[in-house]
C-alpha atoms as an extended CHARMM CRD file, in Angstrom:
* protein
*
        79  EXT
         1         1  HSD       CA            235.7600000000       98.1890000000      -53.4760000000  PROA      1               0.0000000000
         2         2  PHE       CA            233.2160000000      100.0990000000      -55.4560000000  PROA      2               0.0000000000
         3         3  LEU       CA            229.6940000000       99.6030000000      -56.6170000000  PROA      3               0.0000000000
         4         4  GLN       CA            228.0030000000      101.3920000000      -59.4350000000  PROA      4               0.0000000000
         5         5  TYR       CA            224.4350000000      102.3200000000      -58.7570000000  PROA      5               0.0000000000
         6         6  THR       CA            222.3200000000      103.8650000000      -61.4540000000  PROA      6               0.0000000000
         7         7  SER       CA            219.4080000000      105.7520000000      -60.0580000000  PROA      7               0.0000000000
         8         8  ASN       CA            216.1520000000      104.8490000000      -61.7740000000  PROA      8               0.0000000000
         9         9  LEU       CA            213.8690000000      106.3460000000      -59.1750000000  PROA      9               0.0000000000
        10        10  THR       CA            210.4740000000      107.6030000000      -60.2220000000  PROA      10              0.0000000000
        11        11  THR       CA            209.0960000000      110.9500000000      -59.1480000000  PROA      11              0.0000000000
        12        12  ASP       CA            206.7410000000      109.2700000000      -56.6510000000  PROA      12              0.0000000000
        13        13  SER       CA            209.4630000000      107.1790000000      -55.0020000000  PROA      13              0.0000000000
        14        14  ILE       CA            211.8040000000      110.1790000000      -54.7390000000  PROA      14              0.0000000000
        15        15  LYS       CA            209.2370000000      112.2820000000      -52.8510000000  PROA      15              0.0000000000
        16        16  LYS       CA            209.2010000000      109.8750000000      -49.9050000000  PROA      16              0.0000000000
        17        17  TYR       CA            212.8130000000      110.8020000000      -49.0220000000  PROA      17              0.0000000000
        18        18  SER       CA            212.0110000000      114.3600000000      -48.0750000000  PROA      18              0.0000000000
        19        19  ASN       CA            209.3390000000      117.0080000000      -47.9650000000  PROA      19              0.0000000000
        20        20  LEU       CA            211.7110000000      119.4140000000      -49.7020000000  PROA      20              0.0000000000
        21        21  PRO       CA            211.0500000000      120.1560000000      -53.3650000000  PROA      21              0.0000000000
        22        22  THR       CA            213.1360000000      118.1920000000      -55.8440000000  PROA      22              0.0000000000
        23        23  LEU       CA            214.6610000000      120.3260000000      -58.5630000000  PROA      23              0.0000000000
        24        24  TYR       CA            216.3690000000      117.5180000000      -60.5080000000  PROA      24              0.0000000000
        25        25  TRP       CA            219.3880000000      119.7890000000      -60.9840000000  PROA      25              0.0000000000
        26        26  LEU       CA            221.5940000000      116.7030000000      -61.4170000000  PROA      26              0.0000000000
        27        27  ASN       CA            219.3210000000      114.9100000000      -63.8760000000  PROA      27              0.0000000000
        28        28  ASN       CA            221.3570000000      112.9150000000      -66.4350000000  PROA      28              0.0000000000
        29        29  LYS       CA            224.6350000000      113.7000000000      -64.6270000000  PROA      29              0.0000000000
        30        30  VAL       CA            227.1170000000      111.1790000000      -63.1980000000  PROA      30              0.0000000000
        31        31  ALA       CA            228.6450000000      111.6210000000      -59.7260000000  PROA      31              0.0000000000
        32        32  ILE       CA            231.4640000000      109.6330000000      -58.1340000000  PROA      32              0.0000000000
        33        33  ILE       CA            230.8760000000      109.5970000000      -54.3780000000  PROA      33              0.0000000000
        34        34  THR       CA            233.8160000000      108.5260000000      -52.2000000000  PROA      34              0.0000000000
        35        35  GLY       CA            233.1250000000      107.4430000000      -48.6370000000  PROA      35              0.0000000000
        36        36  ALA       CA            229.5960000000      106.4750000000      -49.6680000000  PROA      36              0.0000000000
        37        37  GLY       CA            229.1830000000      104.0120000000      -46.7870000000  PROA      37              0.0000000000
        38        38  SER       CA            228.7740000000      105.1330000000      -43.1810000000  PROA      38              0.0000000000
        39        39  SER       CA            230.8240000000      103.1070000000      -40.7130000000  PROA      39              0.0000000000
        40        40  GLY       CA            229.4570000000      104.5430000000      -37.4840000000  PROA      40              0.0000000000
        41        41  PRO       CA            226.0750000000      105.4720000000      -36.1220000000  PROA      41              0.0000000000
        42        42  GLY       CA            224.0260000000      107.9400000000      -38.0930000000  PROA      42              0.0000000000
        43        43  ILE       CA            224.7730000000      109.0670000000      -41.6130000000  PROA      43              0.0000000000
        44        44  GLY       CA            228.1080000000      110.3520000000      -42.8920000000  PROA      44              0.0000000000
        45        45  ASN       CA            228.8350000000      113.0280000000      -45.4620000000  PROA      45              0.0000000000
        46        46  GLY       CA            229.4710000000      110.5530000000      -48.2800000000  PROA      46              0.0000000000
        47        47  LYS       CA            226.2610000000      108.6190000000      -47.6780000000  PROA      47              0.0000000000
        48        48  ALA       CA            224.2380000000      111.8140000000      -47.3460000000  PROA      48              0.0000000000
        49        49  THR       CA            225.7310000000      113.1450000000      -50.5840000000  PROA      49              0.0000000000
        50        50  ALA       CA            224.9820000000      109.9020000000      -52.4300000000  PROA      50              0.0000000000
        51        51  ILE       CA            221.3560000000      109.9100000000      -51.3040000000  PROA      51              0.0000000000
        52        52  LEU       CA            220.8770000000      113.5850000000      -52.1820000000  PROA      52              0.0000000000
        53        53  TYR       CA            222.5100000000      113.2870000000      -55.6110000000  PROA      53              0.0000000000
        54        54  ALA       CA            220.4510000000      110.2020000000      -56.4840000000  PROA      54              0.0000000000
        55        55  ARG       CA            217.3280000000      111.9970000000      -55.2800000000  PROA      55              0.0000000000
        56        56  GLU       CA            218.1810000000      114.8780000000      -57.6060000000  PROA      56              0.0000000000
        57        57  GLY       CA            218.4120000000      112.5460000000      -60.5990000000  PROA      57              0.0000000000
        58        58  ALA       CA            222.1420000000      111.7680000000      -60.8090000000  PROA      58              0.0000000000
        59        59  ARG       CA            223.6160000000      108.3880000000      -61.6150000000  PROA      59              0.0000000000
        60        60  VAL       CA            225.9420000000      107.7640000000      -58.6890000000  PROA      60              0.0000000000
        61        61  LEU       CA            229.0530000000      105.6150000000      -58.4150000000  PROA      61              0.0000000000
        62        62  LEU       CA            229.3180000000      104.5940000000      -54.7490000000  PROA      62              0.0000000000
        63        63  VAL       CA            232.9040000000      104.1400000000      -53.5080000000  PROA      63              0.0000000000
        64        64  ASP       CA            234.0090000000      102.9900000000      -50.0490000000  PROA      64              0.0000000000
        65        65  LEU       CA            236.6070000000      100.7130000000      -48.4720000000  PROA      65              0.0000000000
        66        66  ASN       CA            233.8410000000       98.5420000000      -46.9890000000  PROA      66              0.0000000000
        67        67  VAL       CA            231.5280000000       97.0330000000      -49.5880000000  PROA      67              0.0000000000
        68        68  ASN       CA            228.8680000000       96.1690000000      -46.9730000000  PROA      68              0.0000000000
        69        69  ASN       CA            228.5210000000       99.8460000000      -46.0450000000  PROA      69              0.0000000000
        70        70  VAL       CA            228.1090000000      100.7210000000      -49.7160000000  PROA      70              0.0000000000
        71        71  LEU       CA            225.4110000000       98.0880000000      -50.1050000000  PROA      71              0.0000000000
        72        72  GLU       CA            223.5740000000       99.6450000000      -47.1570000000  PROA      72              0.0000000000
        73        73  THR       CA            223.7100000000      103.0330000000      -48.8830000000  PROA      73              0.0000000000
        74        74  GLN       CA            222.4130000000      101.4640000000      -52.0760000000  PROA      74              0.0000000000
        75        75  LYS       CA            219.4680000000       99.9390000000      -50.1730000000  PROA      75              0.0000000000
        76        76  THR       CA            218.6800000000      103.3440000000      -48.6640000000  PROA      76              0.0000000000
        77        77  ILE       CA            218.6590000000      104.9410000000      -52.1090000000  PROA      77              0.0000000000
        78        78  GLU       CA            216.4650000000      102.2190000000      -53.5770000000  PROA      78              0.0000000000
        79        79  ALA       CA            213.9470000000      102.2630000000      -50.7060000000  PROA      79              0.0000000000
């Protein structure tokens, strides 16, 4: 299963993810993130990568075996 998520975050909504400066070094880039859903407690590498890349302006394609985990990652990115 896969889900395409196109990041359309504004500068103000991106800042709430972190106090770190955003460089937008992936602006207008496309990233395919495998393992984008975390199956256990906490946050996995794929989910963390998806959130970071979206925060940096990339359009991300979220890929995982479990579509519900991908939807959770999408909600985190959109929050």
